[in-house]
Tab-separated table of C-alpha atoms and ligand atoms in Angstrom:
chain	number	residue	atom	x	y	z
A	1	UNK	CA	0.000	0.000	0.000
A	2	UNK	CA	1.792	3.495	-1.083
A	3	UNK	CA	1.087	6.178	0.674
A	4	UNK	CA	1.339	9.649	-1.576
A	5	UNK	CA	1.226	13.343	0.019
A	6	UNK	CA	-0.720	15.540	-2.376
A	7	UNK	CA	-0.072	18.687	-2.532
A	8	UNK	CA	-2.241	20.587	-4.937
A	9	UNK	CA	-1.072	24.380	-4.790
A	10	UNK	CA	-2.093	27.441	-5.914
A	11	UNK	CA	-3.954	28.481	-9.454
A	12	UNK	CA	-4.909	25.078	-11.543
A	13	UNK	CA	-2.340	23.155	-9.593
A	14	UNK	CA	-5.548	21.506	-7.908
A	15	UNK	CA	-7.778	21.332	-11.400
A	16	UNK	CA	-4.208	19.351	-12.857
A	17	UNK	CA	-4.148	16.992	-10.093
A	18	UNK	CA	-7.578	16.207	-9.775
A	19	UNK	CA	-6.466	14.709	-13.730
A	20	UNK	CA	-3.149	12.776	-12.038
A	21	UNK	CA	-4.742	11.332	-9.511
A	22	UNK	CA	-8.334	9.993	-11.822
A	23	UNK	CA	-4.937	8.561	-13.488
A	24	UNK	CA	-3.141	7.178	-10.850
A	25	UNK	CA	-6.806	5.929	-9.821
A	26	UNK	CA	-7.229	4.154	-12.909
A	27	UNK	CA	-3.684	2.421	-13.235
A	28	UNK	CA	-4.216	1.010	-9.874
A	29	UNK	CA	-7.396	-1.091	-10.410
A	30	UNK	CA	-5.529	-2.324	-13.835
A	31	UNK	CA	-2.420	-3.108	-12.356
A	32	UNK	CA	-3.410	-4.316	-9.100
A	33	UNK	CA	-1.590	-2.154	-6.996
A	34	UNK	CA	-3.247	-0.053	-4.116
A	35	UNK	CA	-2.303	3.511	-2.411
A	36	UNK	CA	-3.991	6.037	-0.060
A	37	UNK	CA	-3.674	9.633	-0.441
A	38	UNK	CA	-3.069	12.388	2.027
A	39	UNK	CA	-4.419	15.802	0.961
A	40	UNK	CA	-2.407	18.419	1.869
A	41	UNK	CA	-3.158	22.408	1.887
A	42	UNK	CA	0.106	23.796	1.605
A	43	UNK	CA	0.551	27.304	-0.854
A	44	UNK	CA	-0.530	30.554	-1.479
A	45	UNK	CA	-4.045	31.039	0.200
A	46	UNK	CA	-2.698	28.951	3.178
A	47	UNK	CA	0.274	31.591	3.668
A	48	UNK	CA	-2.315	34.400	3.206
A	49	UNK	CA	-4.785	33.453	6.084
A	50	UNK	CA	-2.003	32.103	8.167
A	51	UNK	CA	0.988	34.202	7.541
A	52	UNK	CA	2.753	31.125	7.191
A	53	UNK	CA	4.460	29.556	4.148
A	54	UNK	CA	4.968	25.793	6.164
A	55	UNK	CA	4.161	24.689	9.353
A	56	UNK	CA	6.715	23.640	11.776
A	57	UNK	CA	8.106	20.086	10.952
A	58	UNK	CA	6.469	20.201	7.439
A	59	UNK	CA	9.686	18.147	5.529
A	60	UNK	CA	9.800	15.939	8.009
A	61	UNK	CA	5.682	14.810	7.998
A	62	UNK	CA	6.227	13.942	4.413
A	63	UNK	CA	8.949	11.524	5.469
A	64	UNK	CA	6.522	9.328	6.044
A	65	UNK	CA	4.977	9.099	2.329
A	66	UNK	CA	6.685	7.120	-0.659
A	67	UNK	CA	6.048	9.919	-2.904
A	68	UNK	CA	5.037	13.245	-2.856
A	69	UNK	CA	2.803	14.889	-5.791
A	70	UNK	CA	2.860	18.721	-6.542
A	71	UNK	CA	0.413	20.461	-8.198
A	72	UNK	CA	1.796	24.030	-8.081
A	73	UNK	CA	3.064	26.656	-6.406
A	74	UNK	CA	2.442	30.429	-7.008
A	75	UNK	CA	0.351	32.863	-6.044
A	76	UNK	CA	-1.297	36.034	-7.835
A	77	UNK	CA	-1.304	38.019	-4.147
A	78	UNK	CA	1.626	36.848	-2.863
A	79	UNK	CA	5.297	38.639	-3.907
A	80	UNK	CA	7.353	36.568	-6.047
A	81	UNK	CA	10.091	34.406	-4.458
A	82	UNK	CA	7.767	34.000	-1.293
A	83	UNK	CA	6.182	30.482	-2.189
A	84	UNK	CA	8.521	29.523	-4.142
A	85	UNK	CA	11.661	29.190	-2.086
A	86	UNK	CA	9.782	28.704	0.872
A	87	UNK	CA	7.578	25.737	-0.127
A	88	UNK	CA	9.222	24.386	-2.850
A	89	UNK	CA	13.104	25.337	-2.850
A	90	UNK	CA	12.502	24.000	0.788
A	91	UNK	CA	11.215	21.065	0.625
A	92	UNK	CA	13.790	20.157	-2.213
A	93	UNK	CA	16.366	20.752	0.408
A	94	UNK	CA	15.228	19.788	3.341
A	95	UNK	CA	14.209	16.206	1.629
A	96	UNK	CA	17.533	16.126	0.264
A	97	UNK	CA	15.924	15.991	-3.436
A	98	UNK	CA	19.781	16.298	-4.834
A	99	UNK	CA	17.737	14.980	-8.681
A	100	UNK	CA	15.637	16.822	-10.531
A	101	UNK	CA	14.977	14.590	-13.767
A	102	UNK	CA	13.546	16.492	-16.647
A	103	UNK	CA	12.484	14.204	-19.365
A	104	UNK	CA	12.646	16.260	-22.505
A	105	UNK	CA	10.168	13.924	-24.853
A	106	UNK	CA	8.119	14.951	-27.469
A	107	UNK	CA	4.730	12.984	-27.753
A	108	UNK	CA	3.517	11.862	-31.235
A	109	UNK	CA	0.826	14.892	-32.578
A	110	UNK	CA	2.204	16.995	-30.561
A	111	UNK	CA	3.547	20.501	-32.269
A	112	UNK	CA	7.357	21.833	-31.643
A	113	UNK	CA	8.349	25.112	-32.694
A	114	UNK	CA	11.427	22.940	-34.227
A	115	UNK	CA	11.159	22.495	-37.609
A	116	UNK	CA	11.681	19.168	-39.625
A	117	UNK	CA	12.109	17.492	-35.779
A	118	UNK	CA	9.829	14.813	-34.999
A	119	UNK	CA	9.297	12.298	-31.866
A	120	UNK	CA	12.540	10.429	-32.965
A	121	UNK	CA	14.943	13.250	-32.143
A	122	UNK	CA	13.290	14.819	-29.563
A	123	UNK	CA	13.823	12.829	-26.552
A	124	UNK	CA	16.282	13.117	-23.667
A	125	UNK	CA	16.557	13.465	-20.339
A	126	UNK	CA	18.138	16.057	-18.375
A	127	UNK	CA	19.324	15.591	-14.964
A	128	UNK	CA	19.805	18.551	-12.639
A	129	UNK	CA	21.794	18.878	-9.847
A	130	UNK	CA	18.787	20.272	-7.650
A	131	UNK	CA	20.716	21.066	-4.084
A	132	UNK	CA	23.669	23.069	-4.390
A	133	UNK	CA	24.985	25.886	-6.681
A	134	UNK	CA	23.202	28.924	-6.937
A	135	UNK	CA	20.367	28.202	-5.146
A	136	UNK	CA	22.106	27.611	-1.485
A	137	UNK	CA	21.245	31.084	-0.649
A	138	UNK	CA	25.013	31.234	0.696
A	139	UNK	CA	25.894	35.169	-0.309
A	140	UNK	CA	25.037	38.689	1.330
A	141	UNK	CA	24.443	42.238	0.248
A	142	UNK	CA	26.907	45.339	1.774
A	143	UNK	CA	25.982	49.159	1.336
A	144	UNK	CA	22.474	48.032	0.173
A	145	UNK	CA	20.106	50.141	-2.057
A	146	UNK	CA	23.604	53.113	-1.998
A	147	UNK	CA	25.871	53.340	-5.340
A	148	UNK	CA	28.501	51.456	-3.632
A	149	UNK	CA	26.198	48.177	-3.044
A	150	UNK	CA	28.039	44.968	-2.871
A	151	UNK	CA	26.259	41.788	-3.712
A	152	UNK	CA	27.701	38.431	-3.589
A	153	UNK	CA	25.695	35.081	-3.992
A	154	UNK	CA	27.971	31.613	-3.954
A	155	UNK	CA	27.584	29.008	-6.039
A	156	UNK	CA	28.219	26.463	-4.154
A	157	UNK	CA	29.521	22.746	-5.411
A	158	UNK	CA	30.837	20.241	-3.372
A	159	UNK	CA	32.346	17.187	-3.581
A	160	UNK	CA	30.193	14.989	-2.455
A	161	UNK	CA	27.027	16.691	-3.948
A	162	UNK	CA	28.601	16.630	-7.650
A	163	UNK	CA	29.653	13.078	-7.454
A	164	UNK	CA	26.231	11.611	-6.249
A	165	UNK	CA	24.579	13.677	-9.027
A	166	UNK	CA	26.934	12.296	-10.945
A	167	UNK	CA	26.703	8.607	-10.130
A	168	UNK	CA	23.053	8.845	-10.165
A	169	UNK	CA	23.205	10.359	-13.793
A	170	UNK	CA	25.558	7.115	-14.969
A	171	UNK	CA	23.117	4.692	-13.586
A	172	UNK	CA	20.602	6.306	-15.095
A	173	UNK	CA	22.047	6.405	-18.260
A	174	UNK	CA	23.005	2.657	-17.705
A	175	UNK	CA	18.982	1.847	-17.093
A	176	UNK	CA	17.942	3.962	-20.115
A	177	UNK	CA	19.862	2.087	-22.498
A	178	UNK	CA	19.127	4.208	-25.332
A	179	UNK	CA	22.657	5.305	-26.378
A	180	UNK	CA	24.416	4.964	-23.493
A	181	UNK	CA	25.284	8.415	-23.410
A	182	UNK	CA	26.003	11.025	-20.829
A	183	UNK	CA	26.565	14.706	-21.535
A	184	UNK	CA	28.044	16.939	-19.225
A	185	UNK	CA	26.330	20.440	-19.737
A	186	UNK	CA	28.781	23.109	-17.937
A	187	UNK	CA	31.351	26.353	-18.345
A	188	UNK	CA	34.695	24.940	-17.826
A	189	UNK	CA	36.359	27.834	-19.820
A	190	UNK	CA	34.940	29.944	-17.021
A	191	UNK	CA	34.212	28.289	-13.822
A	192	UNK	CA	37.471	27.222	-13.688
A	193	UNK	CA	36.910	25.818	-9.913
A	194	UNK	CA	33.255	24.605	-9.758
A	195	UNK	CA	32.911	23.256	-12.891
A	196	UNK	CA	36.644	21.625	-13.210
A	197	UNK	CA	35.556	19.752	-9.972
A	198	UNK	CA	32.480	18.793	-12.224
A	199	UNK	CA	34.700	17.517	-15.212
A	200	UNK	CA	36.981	15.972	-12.912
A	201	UNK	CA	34.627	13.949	-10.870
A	202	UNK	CA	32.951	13.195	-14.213
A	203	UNK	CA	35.578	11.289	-15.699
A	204	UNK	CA	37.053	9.888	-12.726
A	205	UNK	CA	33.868	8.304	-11.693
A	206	UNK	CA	33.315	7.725	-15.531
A	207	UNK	CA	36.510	5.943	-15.817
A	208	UNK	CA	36.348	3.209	-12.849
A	209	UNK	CA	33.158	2.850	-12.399
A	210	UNK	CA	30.904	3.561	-15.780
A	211	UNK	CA	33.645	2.150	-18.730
A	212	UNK	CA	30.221	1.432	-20.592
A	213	UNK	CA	28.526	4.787	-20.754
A	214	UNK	CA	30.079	7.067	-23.416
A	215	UNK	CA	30.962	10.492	-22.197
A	216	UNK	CA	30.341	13.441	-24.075
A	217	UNK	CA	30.774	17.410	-23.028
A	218	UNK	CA	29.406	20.462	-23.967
A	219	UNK	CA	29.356	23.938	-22.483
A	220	UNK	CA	25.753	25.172	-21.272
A	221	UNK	CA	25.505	28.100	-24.391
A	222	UNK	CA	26.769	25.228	-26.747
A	223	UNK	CA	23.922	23.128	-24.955
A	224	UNK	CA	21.091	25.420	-25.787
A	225	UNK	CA	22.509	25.920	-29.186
A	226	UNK	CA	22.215	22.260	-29.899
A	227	UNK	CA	18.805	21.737	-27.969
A	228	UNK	CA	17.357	23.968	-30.986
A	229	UNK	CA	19.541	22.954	-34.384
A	230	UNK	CA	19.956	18.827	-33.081
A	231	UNK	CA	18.297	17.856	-30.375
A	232	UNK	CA	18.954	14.135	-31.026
A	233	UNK	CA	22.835	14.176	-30.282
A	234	UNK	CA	21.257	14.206	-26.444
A	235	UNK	CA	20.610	11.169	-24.979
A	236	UNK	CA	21.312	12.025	-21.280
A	237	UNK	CA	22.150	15.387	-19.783
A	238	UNK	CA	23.615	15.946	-16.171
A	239	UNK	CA	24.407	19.671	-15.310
A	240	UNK	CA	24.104	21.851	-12.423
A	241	UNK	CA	21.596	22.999	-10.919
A	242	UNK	CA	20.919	26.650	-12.569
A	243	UNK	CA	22.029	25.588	-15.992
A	244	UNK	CA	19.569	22.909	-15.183
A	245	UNK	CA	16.746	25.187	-14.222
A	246	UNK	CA	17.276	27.084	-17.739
A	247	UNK	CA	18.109	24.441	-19.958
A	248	UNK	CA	14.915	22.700	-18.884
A	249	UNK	CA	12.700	25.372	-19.676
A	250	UNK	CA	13.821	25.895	-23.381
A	251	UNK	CA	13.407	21.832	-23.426
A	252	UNK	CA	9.900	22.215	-22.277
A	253	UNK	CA	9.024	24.353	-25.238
A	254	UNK	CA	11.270	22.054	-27.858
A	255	UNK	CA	8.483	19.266	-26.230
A	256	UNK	CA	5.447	21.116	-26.881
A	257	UNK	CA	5.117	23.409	-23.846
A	258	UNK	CA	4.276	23.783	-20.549
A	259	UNK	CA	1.183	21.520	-20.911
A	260	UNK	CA	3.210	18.205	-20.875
A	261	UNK	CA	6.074	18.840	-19.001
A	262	UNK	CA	6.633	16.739	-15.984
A	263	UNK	CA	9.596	16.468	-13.813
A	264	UNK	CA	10.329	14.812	-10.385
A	265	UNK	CA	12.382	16.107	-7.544
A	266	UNK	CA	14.229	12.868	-6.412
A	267	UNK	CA	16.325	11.714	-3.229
A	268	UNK	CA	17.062	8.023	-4.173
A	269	UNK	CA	17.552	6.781	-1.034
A	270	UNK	CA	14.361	8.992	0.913
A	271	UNK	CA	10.634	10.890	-0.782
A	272	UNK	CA	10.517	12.121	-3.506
A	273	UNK	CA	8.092	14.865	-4.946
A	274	UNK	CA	6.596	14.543	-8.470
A	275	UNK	CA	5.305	18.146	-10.419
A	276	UNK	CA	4.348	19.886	-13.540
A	277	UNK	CA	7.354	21.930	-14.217
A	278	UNK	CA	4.846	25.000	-15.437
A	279	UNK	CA	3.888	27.478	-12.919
A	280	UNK	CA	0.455	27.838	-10.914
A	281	UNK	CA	-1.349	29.468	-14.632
A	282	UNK	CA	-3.244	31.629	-12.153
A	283	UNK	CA	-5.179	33.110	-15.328
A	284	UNK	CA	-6.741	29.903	-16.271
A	285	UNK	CA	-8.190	28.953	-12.574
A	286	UNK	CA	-11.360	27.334	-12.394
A	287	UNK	CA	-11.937	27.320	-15.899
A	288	UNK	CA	-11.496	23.675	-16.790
A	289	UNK	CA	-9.116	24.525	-19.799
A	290	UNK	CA	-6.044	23.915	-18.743
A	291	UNK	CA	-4.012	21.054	-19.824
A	292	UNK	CA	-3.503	17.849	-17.715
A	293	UNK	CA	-1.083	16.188	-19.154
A	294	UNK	CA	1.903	17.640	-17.547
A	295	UNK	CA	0.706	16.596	-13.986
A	296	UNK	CA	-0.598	13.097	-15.530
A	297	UNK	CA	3.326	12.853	-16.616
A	298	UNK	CA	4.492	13.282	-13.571
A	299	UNK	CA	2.370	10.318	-12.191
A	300	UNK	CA	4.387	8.205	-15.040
A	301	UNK	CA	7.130	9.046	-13.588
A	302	UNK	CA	5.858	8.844	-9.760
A	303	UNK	CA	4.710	4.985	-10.923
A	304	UNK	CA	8.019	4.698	-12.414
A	305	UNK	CA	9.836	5.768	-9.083
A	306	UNK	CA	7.976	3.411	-6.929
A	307	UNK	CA	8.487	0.496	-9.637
A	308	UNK	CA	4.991	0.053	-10.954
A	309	UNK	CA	6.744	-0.227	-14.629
A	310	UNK	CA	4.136	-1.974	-16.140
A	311	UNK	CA	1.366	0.656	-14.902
A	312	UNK	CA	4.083	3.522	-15.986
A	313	UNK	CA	4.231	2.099	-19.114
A	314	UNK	CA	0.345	2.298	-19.795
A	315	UNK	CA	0.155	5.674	-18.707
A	316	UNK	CA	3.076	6.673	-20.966
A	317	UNK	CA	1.015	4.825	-23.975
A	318	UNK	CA	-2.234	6.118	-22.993
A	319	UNK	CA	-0.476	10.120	-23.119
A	320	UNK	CA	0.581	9.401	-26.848
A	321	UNK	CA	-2.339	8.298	-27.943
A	322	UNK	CA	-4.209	10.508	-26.470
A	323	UNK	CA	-1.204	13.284	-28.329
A	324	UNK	CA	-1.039	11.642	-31.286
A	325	UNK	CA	-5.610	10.790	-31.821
A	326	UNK	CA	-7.151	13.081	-29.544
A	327	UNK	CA	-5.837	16.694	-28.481
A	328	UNK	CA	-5.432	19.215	-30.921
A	329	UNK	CA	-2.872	21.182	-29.044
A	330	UNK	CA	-0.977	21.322	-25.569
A	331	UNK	CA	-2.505	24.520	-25.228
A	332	UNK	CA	-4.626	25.775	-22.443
A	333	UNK	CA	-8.181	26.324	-23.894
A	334	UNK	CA	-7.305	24.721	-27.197
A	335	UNK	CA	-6.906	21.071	-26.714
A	336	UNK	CA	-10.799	20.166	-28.212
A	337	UNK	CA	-11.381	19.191	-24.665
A	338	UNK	CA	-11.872	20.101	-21.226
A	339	UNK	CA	-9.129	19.614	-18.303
A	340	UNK	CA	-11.292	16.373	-17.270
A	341	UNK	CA	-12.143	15.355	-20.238
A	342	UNK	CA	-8.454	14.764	-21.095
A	343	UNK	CA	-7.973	13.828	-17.712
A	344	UNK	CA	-11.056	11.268	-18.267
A	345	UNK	CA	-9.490	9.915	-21.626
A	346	UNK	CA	-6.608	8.796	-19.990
A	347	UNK	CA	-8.447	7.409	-17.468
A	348	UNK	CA	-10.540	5.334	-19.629
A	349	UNK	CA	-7.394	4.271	-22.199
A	350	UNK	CA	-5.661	2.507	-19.119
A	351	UNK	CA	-8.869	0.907	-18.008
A	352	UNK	CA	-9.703	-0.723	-21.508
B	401	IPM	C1	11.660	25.099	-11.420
B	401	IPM	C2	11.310	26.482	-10.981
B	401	IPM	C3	11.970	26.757	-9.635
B	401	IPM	C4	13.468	26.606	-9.829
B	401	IPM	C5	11.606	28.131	-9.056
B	401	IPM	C6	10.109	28.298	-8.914
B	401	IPM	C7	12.293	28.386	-7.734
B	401	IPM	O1	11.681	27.416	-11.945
B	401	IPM	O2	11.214	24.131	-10.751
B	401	IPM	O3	12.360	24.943	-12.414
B	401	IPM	O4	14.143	27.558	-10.214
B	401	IPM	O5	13.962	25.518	-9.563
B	402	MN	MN1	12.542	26.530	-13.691
């Protein structure tokens, strides 16, 4: 019996998940495994009747789950940064979610601003270093708001955090078994002490431990360059975490948008949280127009995580059928259906 924290959000992070979990609902009486959920009110409207962004202790209740699913988080009323590092950035860290994995995949029917580029070259993973660099928060500001302001903000690699990203990136690559390939997205020509420890690590690990996984490297504007003119030299990606944040965003488009993009904030060894990379969409709330699919990928991937292959599998199917028969586009409002109707097509694919 799994037991999965839910954690709708803010804007149609709750309309999206109602969709997952009809999904999640559906694979379970096919495939014969059983869960409970615990609903969870974490998010903007919380924080603005309580003045608080978590309660007390709030990583460590969802210890208790095998998985975590996100909706969203982001709030029209509430300033920009608030929610976000305080629910989610948190929670990343506090779990110890050191993987975010980024599939970039692009579903059969479904459009990509790439020309000529079809489902056969888009689809890669990226893996992203998701507790370190940047985003430590390690830093401070001197003769703030003055002409002579000072502002320094670390980015912050260590050792061990760059070789378990690392590792986990090889065996990942290893599992995927597509080209057995694993590109190292950094700036060595610039970073010449974070990001050699990267390359280092990378081919020392590499070396003794992965001689079957080809290594590849490519700095991050070379990345993005490639991502748009040949997005099938990727196979896998590993890369820290801000390059990470960016790089996944201009993958999300090359896979058709926000609307299917899932991603899943890992600790391999503790709970992990599954989301829709897209934000909250506040616009769209309570419309019943926006799309699905993203969350209903991240339940793929949360049935993936927990080893449910076979029900993974049928949700993947069910999502590119549904791509390549049914929706018109990955567009909010435009999809020829409503939020549950797509949510209910899935549903019904996996039951048949
Ligand atoms: C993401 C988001 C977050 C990030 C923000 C909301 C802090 O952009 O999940 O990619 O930068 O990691
Ligand atoms: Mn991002």
């Amino acid at each position: 019996m799994y037991k999965i924290a839910v954690i709708p959000g803010d804007g149609t992070g709750p309309e999206v998940t109602q969709e997952a979990l009809k999904v999640l609902q559906s694979a379970s009486k096919k495939y014969g495994f059983e869960y409970e959920t615990t609903n969870i009110d974490w998010g903007g409207d919380r924080y603005l009747s309580t003045n608080e962004v978590l309660p007390e202790n709030a990583s460590d209740s969802l210890r208790k789950f095998d998985a975590v699913l996100l909706g969203a988080i982001g709030h029209p009323d509430v300033r920009p940064g608030i929610l976000e590092r305080g629910i989610l950035l948190k929670l990343r860290f506090e779990l110890d979610q050191y993987i975010n994995l980024r599939p970039c995949k692009l579903y059969p029917g479904v459009w990509t601003p790439l020309k000529d580029k079809g489902p056969e070259d888009i689809d890669f993973v990226v893996v992203r270093e998701n507790t370190e660099g940047a985003y430590v928060g390690m830093g401070g500001v001197f003769k703030k708001g003055t002409p002579d302001e000072v502002a320094i903000q670390e980015d912050v690699n260590t050792r061990k955090g760059v070789e378990r990203c690392l590792r986990y990136a090889f065996d990942y690559t290893r599992k995927r078994n597509k080209r057995n390939t694993l590109l190292l997205c950094a700036k060595t020509n610039v970073l010449t002490y974070a990001h050699d420890l990267w390359e280092r690590v990378f081919n020392e690990v590499g070396d003794k431990d992965y001689p079957d996984i080809k290594r590849e490297y490519a700095h991050i504007d070379a990345t993005c360059m490639w991502m748009v003119k040949n997005p099938e030299w990727f196979d896998v990606i590993v890369t820290p975490n801000m390059f990470g944040d960016i790089i996944t965003d201009l993958g999300a488009m090359v896979q058709g948008g926000m609307g299917i993009a899932a991603g899943g904030n890992i600790n391999p060894e503790g709970v992990s949280m599954f989301e829709p990379i897209g934000g909250s969409a506040p616009k769209y709330t309570g419309q019943n127009i926006i799309n699905p699919m993203a969350a209903i990928c991240s339940v793929q991937m949360m049935l993936e995580h927990l080893g449910e292959d076979k029900a993974a599998d049928a949700v993947d199917k069910a999502v590119a059928w549904a791509t390549s028969e049914k929706l018109e586009s990955m567009s909010a409002g435009k999809m020829g259906y409503s939020t549950s109707e797509v949510g209910d097509l899935i549903a019904e694919r996996i039951a048949s």
